[in-house]
Coordinates of C-alpha atoms and ligand atoms in Angstrom, one line a residue:
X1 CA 89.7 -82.0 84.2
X2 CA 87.0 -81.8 81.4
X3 CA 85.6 -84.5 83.3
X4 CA 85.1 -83.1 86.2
X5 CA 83.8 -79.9 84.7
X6 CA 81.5 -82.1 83.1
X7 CA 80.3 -83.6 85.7
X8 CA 80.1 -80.4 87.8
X9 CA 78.0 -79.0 84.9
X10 CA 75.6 -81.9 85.0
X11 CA 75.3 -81.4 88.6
X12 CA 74.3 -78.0 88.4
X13 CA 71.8 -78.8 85.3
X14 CA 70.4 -81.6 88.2
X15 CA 70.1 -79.5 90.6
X16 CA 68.2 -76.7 88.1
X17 CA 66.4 -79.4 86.9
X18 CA 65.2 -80.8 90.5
X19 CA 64.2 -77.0 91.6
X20 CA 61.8 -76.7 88.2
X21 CA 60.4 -80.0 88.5
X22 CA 59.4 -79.2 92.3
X23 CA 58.5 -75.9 91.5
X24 CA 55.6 -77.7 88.5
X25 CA 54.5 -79.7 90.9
X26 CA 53.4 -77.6 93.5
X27 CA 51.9 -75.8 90.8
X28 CA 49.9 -78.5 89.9
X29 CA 49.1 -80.1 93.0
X30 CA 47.9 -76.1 94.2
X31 CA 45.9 -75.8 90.9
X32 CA 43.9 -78.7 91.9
X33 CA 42.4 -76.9 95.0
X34 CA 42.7 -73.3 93.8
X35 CA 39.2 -73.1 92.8
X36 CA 37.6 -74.5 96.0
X37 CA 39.9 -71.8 97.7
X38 CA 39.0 -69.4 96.3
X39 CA 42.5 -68.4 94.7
X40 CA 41.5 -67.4 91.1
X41 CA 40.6 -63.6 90.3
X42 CA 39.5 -62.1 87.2
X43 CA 41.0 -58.6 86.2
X44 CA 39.4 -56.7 83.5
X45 CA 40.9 -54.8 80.9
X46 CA 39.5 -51.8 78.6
X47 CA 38.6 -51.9 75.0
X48 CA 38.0 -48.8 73.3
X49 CA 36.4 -47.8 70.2
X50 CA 39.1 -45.1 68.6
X51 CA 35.8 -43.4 66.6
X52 CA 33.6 -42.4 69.8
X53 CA 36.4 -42.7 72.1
X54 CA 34.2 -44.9 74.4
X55 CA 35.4 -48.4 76.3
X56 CA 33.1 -50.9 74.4
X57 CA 34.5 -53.8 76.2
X58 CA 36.5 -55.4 78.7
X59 CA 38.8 -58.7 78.6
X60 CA 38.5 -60.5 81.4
X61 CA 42.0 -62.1 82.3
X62 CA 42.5 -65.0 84.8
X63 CA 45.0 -64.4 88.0
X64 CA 46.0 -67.2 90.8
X65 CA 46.7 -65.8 94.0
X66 CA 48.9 -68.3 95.1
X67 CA 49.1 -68.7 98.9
X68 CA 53.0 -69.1 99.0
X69 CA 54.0 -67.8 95.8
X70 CA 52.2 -64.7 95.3
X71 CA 50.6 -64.1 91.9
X72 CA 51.2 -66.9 89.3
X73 CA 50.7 -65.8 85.4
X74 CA 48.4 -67.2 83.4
X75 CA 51.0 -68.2 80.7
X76 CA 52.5 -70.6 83.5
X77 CA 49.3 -72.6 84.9
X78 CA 47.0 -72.2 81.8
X79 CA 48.9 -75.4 80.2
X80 CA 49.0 -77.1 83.6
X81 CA 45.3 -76.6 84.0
X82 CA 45.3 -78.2 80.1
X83 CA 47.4 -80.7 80.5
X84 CA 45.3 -81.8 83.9
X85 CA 41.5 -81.5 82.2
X86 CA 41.4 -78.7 85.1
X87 CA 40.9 -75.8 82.4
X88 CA 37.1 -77.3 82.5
X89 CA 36.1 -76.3 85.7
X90 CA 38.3 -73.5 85.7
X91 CA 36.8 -72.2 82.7
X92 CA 33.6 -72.5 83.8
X93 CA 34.2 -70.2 86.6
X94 CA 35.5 -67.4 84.5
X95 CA 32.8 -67.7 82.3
X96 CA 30.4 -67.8 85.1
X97 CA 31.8 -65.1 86.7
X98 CA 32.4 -62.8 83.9
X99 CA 28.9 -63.3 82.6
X100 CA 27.6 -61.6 86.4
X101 CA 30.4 -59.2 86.8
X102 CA 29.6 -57.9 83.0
X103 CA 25.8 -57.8 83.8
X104 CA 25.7 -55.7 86.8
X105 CA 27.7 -53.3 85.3
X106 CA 24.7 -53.0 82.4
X107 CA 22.7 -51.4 85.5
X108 CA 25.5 -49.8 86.9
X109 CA 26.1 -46.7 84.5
X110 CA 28.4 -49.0 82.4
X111 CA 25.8 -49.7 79.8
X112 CA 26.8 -51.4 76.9
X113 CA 30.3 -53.0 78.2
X114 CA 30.7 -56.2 77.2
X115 CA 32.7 -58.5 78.4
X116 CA 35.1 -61.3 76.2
X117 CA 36.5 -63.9 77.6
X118 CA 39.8 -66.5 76.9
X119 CA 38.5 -70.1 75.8
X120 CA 41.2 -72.9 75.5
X121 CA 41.1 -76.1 72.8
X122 CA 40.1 -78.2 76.0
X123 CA 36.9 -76.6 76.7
X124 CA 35.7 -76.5 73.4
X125 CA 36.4 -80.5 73.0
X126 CA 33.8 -80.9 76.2
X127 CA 30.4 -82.0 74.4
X128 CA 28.8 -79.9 76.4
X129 CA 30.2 -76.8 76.5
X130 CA 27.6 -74.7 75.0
X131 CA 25.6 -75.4 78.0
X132 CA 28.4 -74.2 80.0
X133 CA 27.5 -70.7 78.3
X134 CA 24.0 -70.9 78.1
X135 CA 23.8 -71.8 81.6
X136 CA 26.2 -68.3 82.5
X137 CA 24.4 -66.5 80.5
X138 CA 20.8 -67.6 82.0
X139 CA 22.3 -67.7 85.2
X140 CA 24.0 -64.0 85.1
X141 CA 20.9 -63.2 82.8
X142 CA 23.8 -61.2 80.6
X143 CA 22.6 -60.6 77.0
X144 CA 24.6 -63.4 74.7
X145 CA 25.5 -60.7 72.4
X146 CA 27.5 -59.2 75.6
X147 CA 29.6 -62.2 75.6
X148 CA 32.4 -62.5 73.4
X149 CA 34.9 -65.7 73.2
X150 CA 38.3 -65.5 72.1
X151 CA 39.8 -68.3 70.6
X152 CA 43.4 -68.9 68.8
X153 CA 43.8 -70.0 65.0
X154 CA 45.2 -73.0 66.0
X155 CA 42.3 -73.8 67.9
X156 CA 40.2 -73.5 64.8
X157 CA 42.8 -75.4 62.5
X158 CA 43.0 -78.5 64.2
X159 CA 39.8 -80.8 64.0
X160 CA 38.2 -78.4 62.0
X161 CA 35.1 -80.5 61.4
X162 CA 33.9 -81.1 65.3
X163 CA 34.6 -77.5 66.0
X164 CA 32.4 -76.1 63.0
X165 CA 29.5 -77.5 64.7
X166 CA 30.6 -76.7 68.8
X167 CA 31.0 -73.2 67.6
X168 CA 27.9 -72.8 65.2
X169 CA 26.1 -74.3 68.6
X170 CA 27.4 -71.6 70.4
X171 CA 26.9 -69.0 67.6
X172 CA 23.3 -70.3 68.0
X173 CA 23.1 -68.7 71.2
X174 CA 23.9 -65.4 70.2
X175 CA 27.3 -65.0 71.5
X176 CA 30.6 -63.0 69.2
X177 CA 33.3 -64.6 68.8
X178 CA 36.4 -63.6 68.1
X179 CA 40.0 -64.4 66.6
X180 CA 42.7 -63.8 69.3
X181 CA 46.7 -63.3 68.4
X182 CA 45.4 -63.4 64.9
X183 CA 48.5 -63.5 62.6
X184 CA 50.7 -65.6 64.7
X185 CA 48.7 -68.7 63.9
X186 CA 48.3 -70.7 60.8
X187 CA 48.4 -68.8 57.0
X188 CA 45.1 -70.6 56.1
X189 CA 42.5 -68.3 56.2
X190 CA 39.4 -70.2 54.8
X191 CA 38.0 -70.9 58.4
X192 CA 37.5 -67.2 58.4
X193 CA 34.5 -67.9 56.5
X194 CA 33.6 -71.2 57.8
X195 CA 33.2 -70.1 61.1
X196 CA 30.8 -66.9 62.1
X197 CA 33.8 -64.7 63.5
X198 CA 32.3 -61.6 64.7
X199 CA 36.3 -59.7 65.2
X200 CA 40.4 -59.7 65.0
X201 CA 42.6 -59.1 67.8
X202 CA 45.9 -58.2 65.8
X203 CA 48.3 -59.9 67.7
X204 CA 50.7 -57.7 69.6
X205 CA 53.8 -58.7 68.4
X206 CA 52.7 -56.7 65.0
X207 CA 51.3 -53.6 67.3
X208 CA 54.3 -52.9 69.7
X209 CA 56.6 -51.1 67.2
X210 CA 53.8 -50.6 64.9
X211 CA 55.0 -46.9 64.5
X212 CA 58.7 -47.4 63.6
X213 CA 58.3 -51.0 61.9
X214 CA 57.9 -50.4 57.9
X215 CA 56.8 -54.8 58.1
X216 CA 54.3 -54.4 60.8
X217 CA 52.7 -51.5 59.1
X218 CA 52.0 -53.3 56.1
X219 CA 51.2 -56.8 57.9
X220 CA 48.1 -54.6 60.6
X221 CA 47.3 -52.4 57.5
X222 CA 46.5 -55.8 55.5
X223 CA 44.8 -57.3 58.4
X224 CA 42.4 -54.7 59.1
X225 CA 41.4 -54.2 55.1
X226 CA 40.7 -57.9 55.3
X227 CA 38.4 -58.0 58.3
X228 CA 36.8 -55.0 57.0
X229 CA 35.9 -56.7 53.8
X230 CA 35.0 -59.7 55.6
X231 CA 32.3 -57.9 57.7
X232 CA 34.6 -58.2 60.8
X233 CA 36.1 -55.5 63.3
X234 CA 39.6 -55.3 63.9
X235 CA 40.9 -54.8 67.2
X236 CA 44.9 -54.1 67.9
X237 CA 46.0 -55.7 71.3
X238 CA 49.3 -54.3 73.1
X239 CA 48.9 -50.6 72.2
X240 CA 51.4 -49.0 74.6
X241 CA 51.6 -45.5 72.9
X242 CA 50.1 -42.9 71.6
X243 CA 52.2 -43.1 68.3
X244 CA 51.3 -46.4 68.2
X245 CA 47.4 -45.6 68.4
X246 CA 46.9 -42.7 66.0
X247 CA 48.6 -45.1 63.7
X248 CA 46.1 -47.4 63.4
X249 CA 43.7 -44.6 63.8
X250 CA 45.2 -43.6 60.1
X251 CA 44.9 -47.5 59.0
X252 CA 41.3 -47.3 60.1
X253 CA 41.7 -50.1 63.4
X254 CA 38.4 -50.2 65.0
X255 CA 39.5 -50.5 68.2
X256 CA 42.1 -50.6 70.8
X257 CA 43.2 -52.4 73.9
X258 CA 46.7 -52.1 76.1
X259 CA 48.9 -50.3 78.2
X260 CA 48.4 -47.1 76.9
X261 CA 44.5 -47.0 77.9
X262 CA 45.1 -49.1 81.5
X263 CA 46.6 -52.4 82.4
X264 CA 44.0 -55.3 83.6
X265 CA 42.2 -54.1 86.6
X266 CA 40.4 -55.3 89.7
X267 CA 36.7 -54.8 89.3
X268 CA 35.8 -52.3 91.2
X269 CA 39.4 -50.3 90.0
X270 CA 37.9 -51.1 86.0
X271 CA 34.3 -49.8 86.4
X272 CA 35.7 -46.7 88.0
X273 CA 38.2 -46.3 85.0
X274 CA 35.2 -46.3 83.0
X275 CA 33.1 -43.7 84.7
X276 CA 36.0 -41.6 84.6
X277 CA 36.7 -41.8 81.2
X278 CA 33.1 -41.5 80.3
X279 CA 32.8 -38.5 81.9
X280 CA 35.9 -37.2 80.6
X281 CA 34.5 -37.7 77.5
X282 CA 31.1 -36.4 78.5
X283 CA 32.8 -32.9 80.0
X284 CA 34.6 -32.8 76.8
X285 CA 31.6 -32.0 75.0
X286 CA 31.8 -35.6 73.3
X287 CA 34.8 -33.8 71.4
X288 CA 36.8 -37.2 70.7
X289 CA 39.8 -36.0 72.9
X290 CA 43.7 -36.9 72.7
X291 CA 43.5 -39.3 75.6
X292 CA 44.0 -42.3 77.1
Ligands
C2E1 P1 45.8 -62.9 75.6 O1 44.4 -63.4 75.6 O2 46.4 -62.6 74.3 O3 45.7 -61.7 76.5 C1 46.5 -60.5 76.3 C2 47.7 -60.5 77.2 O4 48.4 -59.3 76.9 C3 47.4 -60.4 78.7 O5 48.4 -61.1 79.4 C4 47.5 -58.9 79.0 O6 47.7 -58.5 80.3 C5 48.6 -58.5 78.1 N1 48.6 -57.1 77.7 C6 47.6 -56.3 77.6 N2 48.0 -55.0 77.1 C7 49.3 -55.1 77.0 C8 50.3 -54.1 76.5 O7 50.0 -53.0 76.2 N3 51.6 -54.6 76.5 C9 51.9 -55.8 76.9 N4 53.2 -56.2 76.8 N5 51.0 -56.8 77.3 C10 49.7 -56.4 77.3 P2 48.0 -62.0 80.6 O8 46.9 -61.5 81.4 O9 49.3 -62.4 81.3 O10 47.4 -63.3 79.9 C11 48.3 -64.1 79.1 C12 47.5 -65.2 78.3 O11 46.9 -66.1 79.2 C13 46.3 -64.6 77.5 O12 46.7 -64.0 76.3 C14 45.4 -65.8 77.3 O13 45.9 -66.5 76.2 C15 45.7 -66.6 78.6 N6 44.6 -66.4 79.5 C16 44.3 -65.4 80.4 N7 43.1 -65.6 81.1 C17 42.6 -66.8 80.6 C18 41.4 -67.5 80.9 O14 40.6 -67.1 81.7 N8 41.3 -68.7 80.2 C19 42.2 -69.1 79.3 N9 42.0 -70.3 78.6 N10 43.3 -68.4 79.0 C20 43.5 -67.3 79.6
MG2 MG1 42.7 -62.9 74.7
MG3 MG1 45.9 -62.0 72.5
MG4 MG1 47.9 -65.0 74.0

């Protein structure tokens, strides 16, 4: 009888097994025409500066529009696109794309938005990946200090020599760069200094119960006096409420970014957030109101 349960059990454990497997490869073998098609989007979502109440910024965030299975999260091709070298042409596109979007809104009443974007490890290996940047920016004609690139810790850890000089390459053409999930990563913090970051997303796993989490307090209150005293802003991803946000208002966060404000948006959907909340703000008499 155990047996036969077992082997039942390993049938079922096949059979789960067999639908993943297909399910990954139809992932991958759609990722490698995805681009050509057309398939990839790029939402955008709002960064605000808590002092002047203002969006400063927008993340641009990769979607698939998968023709069968609808809209495929980032978390589940991103590796695949890693693991295939695809990420490189990939990337290129949201960089390329982000760079235009970001500069027409500079004429377009959004003045001043900039616009960061994801990087992974595999683009920054590529030897020539700062001309993949320069050549957005020139292309787009987006100011390089408009551009900001996220990268992970680990990113930064691992080889640490080769990436000093990709990244002071790129710092040389006048983009920001900045620290994304930062706590989640490595403890050392020396690379801080090595490398010309410009800001610290404070991961949101320390932001979501910020207001009823005695540990996170003292973690995003220790993060943000760090990056202050480095030169750096701080940023706090994942704000979803407005406890949440007037307390890192009180630990002095620079800047937000979540829920709370607007979920990544199309576009068109994003600059008319903006204008919006600008003239919200505007109506308000600049008074720095009790939004989102
Ligand atoms: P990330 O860079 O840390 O991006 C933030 C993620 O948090 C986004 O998920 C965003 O939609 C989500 N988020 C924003 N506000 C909130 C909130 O208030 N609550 C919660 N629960 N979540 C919030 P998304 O868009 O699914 O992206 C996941 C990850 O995929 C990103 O994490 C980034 O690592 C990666 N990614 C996205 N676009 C790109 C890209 O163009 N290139 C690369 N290499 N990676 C990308
Ligand atoms: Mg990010
Ligand atoms: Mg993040
Ligand atoms: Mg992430």
């Amino acid at each position: 009888q155990a047996k036969a349960e077992g082997r039942a059990g390993w049938r079922f454990f096949d059979e789960r097994m067999n639908r993943d497997v297909a399910a990954l490869l139809r992932l991958r073998a759609g990722l490698r025409r995805a681009l050509d098609r057309g398939e990839f989007e790029l939402h955008y979502q709002p960064q605000l500066d808590l002092a002047s109440g203002r969006v400063i910024g927008a993340e641009a965030l990769l979607r698939w529009n998968h023709p069968d299975l609808g809209r495929v999260t980032p978390d589940r091709f991103i590796p695949l696109a890693e693991e295939t070298g695809q990420i490189v042409p990939i990337g290129a596109w949201v960089l390329e794309q982000a760079c235009r979007r970001a500069a027409a809104w500079q004429g377009e009443g959004l003045d001043g938005v900039g616009v960061a974007v994801n990087l992974s490890a595999v683009q920054l290996q590529r030897d020539d990946f700062d001309h993949t940047v320069a050549a957005a920016l020139a292309r787009s004609g987006l100011a390089p200090d408009r551009l900001e690139l996220e990268l992970t810790e680990s990113v930064l850890i691992k080889d640490a020599e080769p990436r000093l000089a990709a990244l002071s390459r790129l710092k040389a053409l006048g983009v920001r760069l900045a620290i994304d999930d930062f706590g989640t990563g490595y403890s050392s913090l020396s690379y801080l200094k090595r490398f010309a970051v410009d800001r610290l997303k404070i991961d949101r796993s320390f932001v979501a119960d910020l207001a009823d989490a005695p540990d996170d307090d003292a973690i995003v209150r220790a993060v943000i006096q760090m990056a202050h005293s480095l030169g750096l802003r701080a940023i706090a991803e994942g704000v979803e409420t407005t406890a949440v946000r007037e307390r890192l208002r009180a630990l002095g966060c620079d800047e937000i970014q979540g829920y709370l404000l607007a979920r990544p948006l199309p576009a068109d959907a994003f600059a008319a957030f903006v204008r919006d909340h600008h003239a919200a703000l505007d109506s308000a008499g600049g008074a720095v109101p009790s939004l989102p």
